[in-house]
Amino acid sequence: MTQSRLPLRDVRVLDLSRVWAGPFATRILGSLGAQVIKIESPTWLDPLRGSLRPKEGSLGYPSRDPGRHPWNRNGYFNSVNLWKLGLALELSRPEGRELFLRMVAIGDVVIENFKSGTMERLGLSYAELRKHRPDIIYVSMPAFGNTGPWKQYLQYGIGQEMIAGISWLTGYRGGSPQRSGVNLGDPWTGLQVAAAVLLAVRARQKTGRGTHLDVSQYESSVTLLGEELLDTQRGNTLPDRLGSRDRWAAPHGMYPTQGTDRWIAIEVWSNEQWLELCQVLGRPEWGEDSRFGSVEQRKANEDVLDQLLGRETRQYDRDQLAQRLQGAGVCAAPVMNAQDIFRHPHYKDRRFLHRVEHSEAGRHQYPRHVPYTIGRPHPPAMPAPTLGQHNRFVLETILGLALEAVEELEQARVIADVPCTDRQDT
Amino acid sequence: MLALDGIQVVELSEGKGAAYGGRLLASWGARVLKVEPPGGSPLRHQTVEVEGCCTSASLYLDQGKWSVGIDYRKPSGRALLERLFSQSDVVLCDEAADGAGIDPQTLHASHPSLIVAVVRTFGLTGVCAAWKGQELVAQAFGGLAHITGEPDLEPLYTRVPVATYGAGVLAVCGILAALGEREASGEGSLIDASAVEYAASTLENALSLYAYNREVLGRTGQRGYGRAAWGMYPCRDGWVGIIAGPEHRWPLLAQITGEPGLDDPKYGDRHGLVAYADEIEALLLPWVVEHDRLEIFRAGQEAGLGFSYVATPEEILTSEQLDEREFFEKLDHPEVGTLRYPGSFFKSSGLGWRWERAPLLGEQTEQVLRDLSLSDEDIRRLKAEGAIA
């Protein structure tokens, strides 16, 4: 199937979003067939493009070589921005604003994650956008939404999981709150926003009306806590951080296996599974042990249970043990690192990683972020755009500008394909 | 009028992923019929051994749905389920389909215009497709656990069901795209969403570092990217996020803390924050431990820095920001009374949100059967057979 057969083939997305949450959403929309035009300021590049002059040997660049155009060779940026065209346009210049509004007139979705009020300051409020495209779908996704006492506040993904309570719940037993290893609010909000845009596109097909989606990244993160927030109101507050344990299952945790930093995750949800676990580990006597006879007893004796288990699992090969436990109906999995994910046959079978050639970074594998649709193999992904890579395509082919007009814009540095200053924001 | 008015979804689920997806569809206007076996969906119980009516998981995740009690292991119950499938737009299922003897691929083949969306921990295909597990297993196999926690300790579970819910939202994306396709072509779809794959999509630069440099990222503890002033610190009454971004505002940190030593240009970019992390923290921490969370949060935010603090569930329930945006709504439930439920993560004049409590087990069974044109007599007979509840 070619891209023209993908479900969002008639949708054009003007993507002003930066870093991760917004770009995560637009990557999904792109892979479903939308024409996503990533519009970046050549002065304030997307921070994921990295430093303009990284040190030699920096990680994240092909062969640890930032090259002459490091902003085009950053692996993190290049994985988040697949499926997009690149236009480097100075929105704060009058000519840039005017061009943007001409694109709005032929666009379907505008998405941005600036601080609340930034678009108004640029003269690009929702009311203004609607003058140019009455049924535009406008998504603004500031940290806390566009209303309320915190609307002007900034938040990065790392702070989002703290203020949304995720860090409060996460942590080693008896220890402090802990951040997850990633800025979790970003890919979570990005995913939910992709769904919301799909909903808005559908609603517009039905009603002919666009809408303004005023997204709060904070609220999106809090939706992950729905169960806890109800439990709290019902007096079932989580007493303390539980490490990797669960209130309703035991054993439930990460256990060491042979080798260095190799672990297995095991969840036991029933007595039946517990007995199977004892069998697989060659410890049928634990199955008879009255300390472990029910989930309540296993919870009550969890310290000793975990100790015994850890001593036993340490003698096994991680992947073989996971395989045997799953074969016996016990929920278990190797704790995988990036290398494991690249090598594991399950990910290979599902074509989770696919090779994409990038003009300045070369050929690498990138993960798929969309559900599989069986029987409709996905077309090869478009590589992430180099800075301003599609300036001419967007302005001449899509917007219909004459070549001379585009050249004037280049000379006036309203558009560019190299960064315009050394100044950069995160 | 809601965006998904007129769309009917049959949800056949036992886990949280499909249920979260179904909750979104129901809140956006679809009629989501949650088909539950005798005793109710496993989501209603804390574990198979601990019976618990109205778990918070089911109260939260089944909001706005209709509950239809069908014993689909009985032939007459199975026939009813088939009738529901053929009169619906979408079937949303997870591993519960295995227990019901339903193969999604066969279902899709026999109902070509139906959208069949499958949410499974490991997905519908692949060598581990039959493997089982919930959130912990998904975070482990998906690579999130390996990079969460302290470098010298074991990998750590992130205690929210992000991988599981995420697979549900992936399915919703697939369903919404497929609805448009179906209206154009008349063809349904078979959508395969996996929690481990969603977990593996949240790894930030871990996969690209491996792809580009064969570098395997480990656990980074409380410092984001190994940077000082980009992480979590203990303060007088809890923990705060000192996140000194954007970069060009670095000098403000010295002003806020009254520690002039911090105003050193060598610290203020992303390399300096890593290279001089210990020095920076030594200058910063004396101020942090003497102040309260909200003071620190406000001081940073008023200066335009993205500070944060670690909030408890109680504090989220009383957050002035959430309150002002009417994020929570009180809903009454006959068995648990009135609670405040989290709502939509966006406001929109055009797209509404349905606020409705979770159903009791089988609450809408009769209504749904009548919609299928079953007579009172049929319903009595099915009840007597134990095929419905």
mmCIF file with all atom_site columns, C-alpha atoms in Angstrom, chain B residues 11-15 34-55 58 62 66-73 94 96 335 359-363 365 386-389:
data_model
loop_
_atom_site.group_PDB
_atom_site.id
_atom_site.type_symbol
_atom_site.label_atom_id
_atom_site.label_alt_id
_atom_site.label_comp_id
_atom_site.label_asym_id
_atom_site.label_entity_id
_atom_site.label_seq_id
_atom_site.pdbx_PDB_ins_code
_atom_site.Cartn_x
_atom_site.Cartn_y
_atom_site.Cartn_z
_atom_site.occupancy
_atom_site.B_iso_or_equiv
_atom_site.pdbx_formal_charge
_atom_site.auth_seq_id
_atom_site.auth_comp_id
_atom_site.auth_asym_id
_atom_site.auth_atom_id
_atom_site.pdbx_PDB_model_num
ATOM 1  C CA . GLU B 1 11  ? -15.825 -4.528  24.513 1.00 0.00 ? 11  GLU B CA 1
ATOM 2  C CA . LEU B 1 12  ? -14.715 -8.016  25.480 1.00 0.00 ? 12  LEU B CA 1
ATOM 3  C CA . SER B 1 13  ? -11.903 -7.406  27.918 1.00 0.00 ? 13  SER B CA 1
ATOM 4  C CA . GLU B 1 14  ? -10.331 -8.602  31.126 1.00 0.00 ? 14  GLU B CA 1
ATOM 5  C CA . GLY B 1 15  ? -7.457  -6.116  31.458 1.00 0.00 ? 15  GLY B CA 1
ATOM 6  C CA . LYS B 1 34  ? -18.963 -4.240  27.932 1.00 0.00 ? 34  LYS B CA 1
ATOM 7  C CA . VAL B 1 35  ? -19.784 -7.923  27.723 1.00 0.00 ? 35  VAL B CA 1
ATOM 8  C CA . GLU B 1 36  ? -19.142 -9.535  31.082 1.00 0.00 ? 36  GLU B CA 1
ATOM 9  C CA . PRO B 1 37  ? -19.157 -13.243 31.989 1.00 0.00 ? 37  PRO B CA 1
ATOM 10 C CA . PRO B 1 38  ? -20.944 -14.521 35.111 1.00 0.00 ? 38  PRO B CA 1
ATOM 11 C CA . GLY B 1 39  ? -19.316 -12.929 38.158 1.00 0.00 ? 39  GLY B CA 1
ATOM 12 C CA . GLY B 1 40  ? -18.251 -9.952  36.094 1.00 0.00 ? 40  GLY B CA 1
ATOM 13 C CA . SER B 1 41  ? -15.111 -8.860  34.293 1.00 0.00 ? 41  SER B CA 1
ATOM 14 C CA . PRO B 1 42  ? -11.877 -9.663  36.182 1.00 0.00 ? 42  PRO B CA 1
ATOM 15 C CA . LEU B 1 43  ? -11.401 -5.885  36.415 1.00 0.00 ? 43  LEU B CA 1
ATOM 16 C CA . ARG B 1 44  ? -14.147 -5.876  39.054 1.00 0.00 ? 44  ARG B CA 1
ATOM 17 C CA . HIS B 1 45  ? -11.969 -8.050  41.320 1.00 0.00 ? 45  HIS B CA 1
ATOM 18 C CA . GLN B 1 46  ? -8.614  -7.201  42.847 1.00 0.00 ? 46  GLN B CA 1
ATOM 19 C CA . THR B 1 47  ? -7.253  -10.650 41.965 1.00 0.00 ? 47  THR B CA 1
ATOM 20 C CA . VAL B 1 48  ? -8.790  -13.969 41.136 1.00 0.00 ? 48  VAL B CA 1
ATOM 21 C CA . GLU B 1 49  ? -8.556  -14.817 44.843 1.00 0.00 ? 49  GLU B CA 1
ATOM 22 C CA . VAL B 1 50  ? -9.639  -11.565 46.427 1.00 0.00 ? 50  VAL B CA 1
ATOM 23 C CA . GLU B 1 51  ? -13.199 -10.800 45.478 1.00 0.00 ? 51  GLU B CA 1
ATOM 24 C CA . GLY B 1 52  ? -13.798 -7.096  45.630 1.00 0.00 ? 52  GLY B CA 1
ATOM 25 C CA . CYS B 1 53  ? -16.891 -5.479  44.299 1.00 0.00 ? 53  CYS B CA 1
ATOM 26 C CA . CYS B 1 54  ? -16.407 -2.157  42.559 1.00 0.00 ? 54  CYS B CA 1
ATOM 27 C CA . THR B 1 55  ? -12.639 -1.921  42.431 1.00 0.00 ? 55  THR B CA 1
ATOM 28 C CA . SER B 1 58  ? -13.513 -0.783  37.252 1.00 0.00 ? 58  SER B CA 1
ATOM 29 C CA . ASP B 1 62  ? -15.683 1.396   32.854 1.00 0.00 ? 62  ASP B CA 1
ATOM 30 C CA . TRP B 1 66  ? -23.093 -0.314  29.409 1.00 0.00 ? 66  TRP B CA 1
ATOM 31 C CA . SER B 1 67  ? -22.685 -3.681  31.082 1.00 0.00 ? 67  SER B CA 1
ATOM 32 C CA . VAL B 1 68  ? -24.164 -6.708  29.366 1.00 0.00 ? 68  VAL B CA 1
ATOM 33 C CA . GLY B 1 69  ? -23.964 -9.979  31.293 1.00 0.00 ? 69  GLY B CA 1
ATOM 34 C CA . ILE B 1 70  ? -23.637 -12.882 28.870 1.00 0.00 ? 70  ILE B CA 1
ATOM 35 C CA . ASP B 1 71  ? -22.298 -16.354 29.568 1.00 0.00 ? 71  ASP B CA 1
ATOM 36 C CA . TYR B 1 72  ? -20.664 -16.765 26.188 1.00 0.00 ? 72  TYR B CA 1
ATOM 37 C CA . ARG B 1 73  ? -19.464 -20.263 27.049 1.00 0.00 ? 73  ARG B CA 1
ATOM 38 C CA . ASP B 1 94  ? -7.937  -8.331  24.698 1.00 0.00 ? 94  ASP B CA 1
ATOM 39 C CA . ALA B 1 96  ? -10.453 -12.257 27.213 1.00 0.00 ? 96  ALA B CA 1
ATOM 40 C CA . GLU B 1 335 ? -22.577 1.008   45.704 1.00 0.00 ? 335 GLU B CA 1
ATOM 41 C CA . PRO B 1 359 ? -22.372 0.351   35.260 1.00 0.00 ? 359 PRO B CA 1
ATOM 42 C CA . LEU B 1 360 ? -23.378 -2.343  37.704 1.00 0.00 ? 360 LEU B CA 1
ATOM 43 C CA . LEU B 1 361 ? -22.840 -5.865  36.442 1.00 0.00 ? 361 LEU B CA 1
ATOM 44 C CA . GLY B 1 362 ? -25.450 -6.595  33.789 1.00 0.00 ? 362 GLY B CA 1
ATOM 45 C CA . GLU B 1 363 ? -27.188 -3.276  34.371 1.00 0.00 ? 363 GLU B CA 1
ATOM 46 C CA . THR B 1 365 ? -28.477 -6.495  29.680 1.00 0.00 ? 365 THR B CA 1
ATOM 47 C CA . GLY B 1 386 ? -28.187 -18.850 32.769 1.00 0.00 ? 386 GLY B CA 1
ATOM 48 C CA . ALA B 1 387 ? -27.021 -17.433 29.449 1.00 0.00 ? 387 ALA B CA 1
ATOM 49 C CA . ILE B 1 388 ? -27.594 -13.840 30.554 1.00 0.00 ? 388 ILE B CA 1
ATOM 50 C CA . ALA B 1 389 ? -27.390 -11.988 33.842 1.00 0.00 ? 389 ALA B CA 1
#
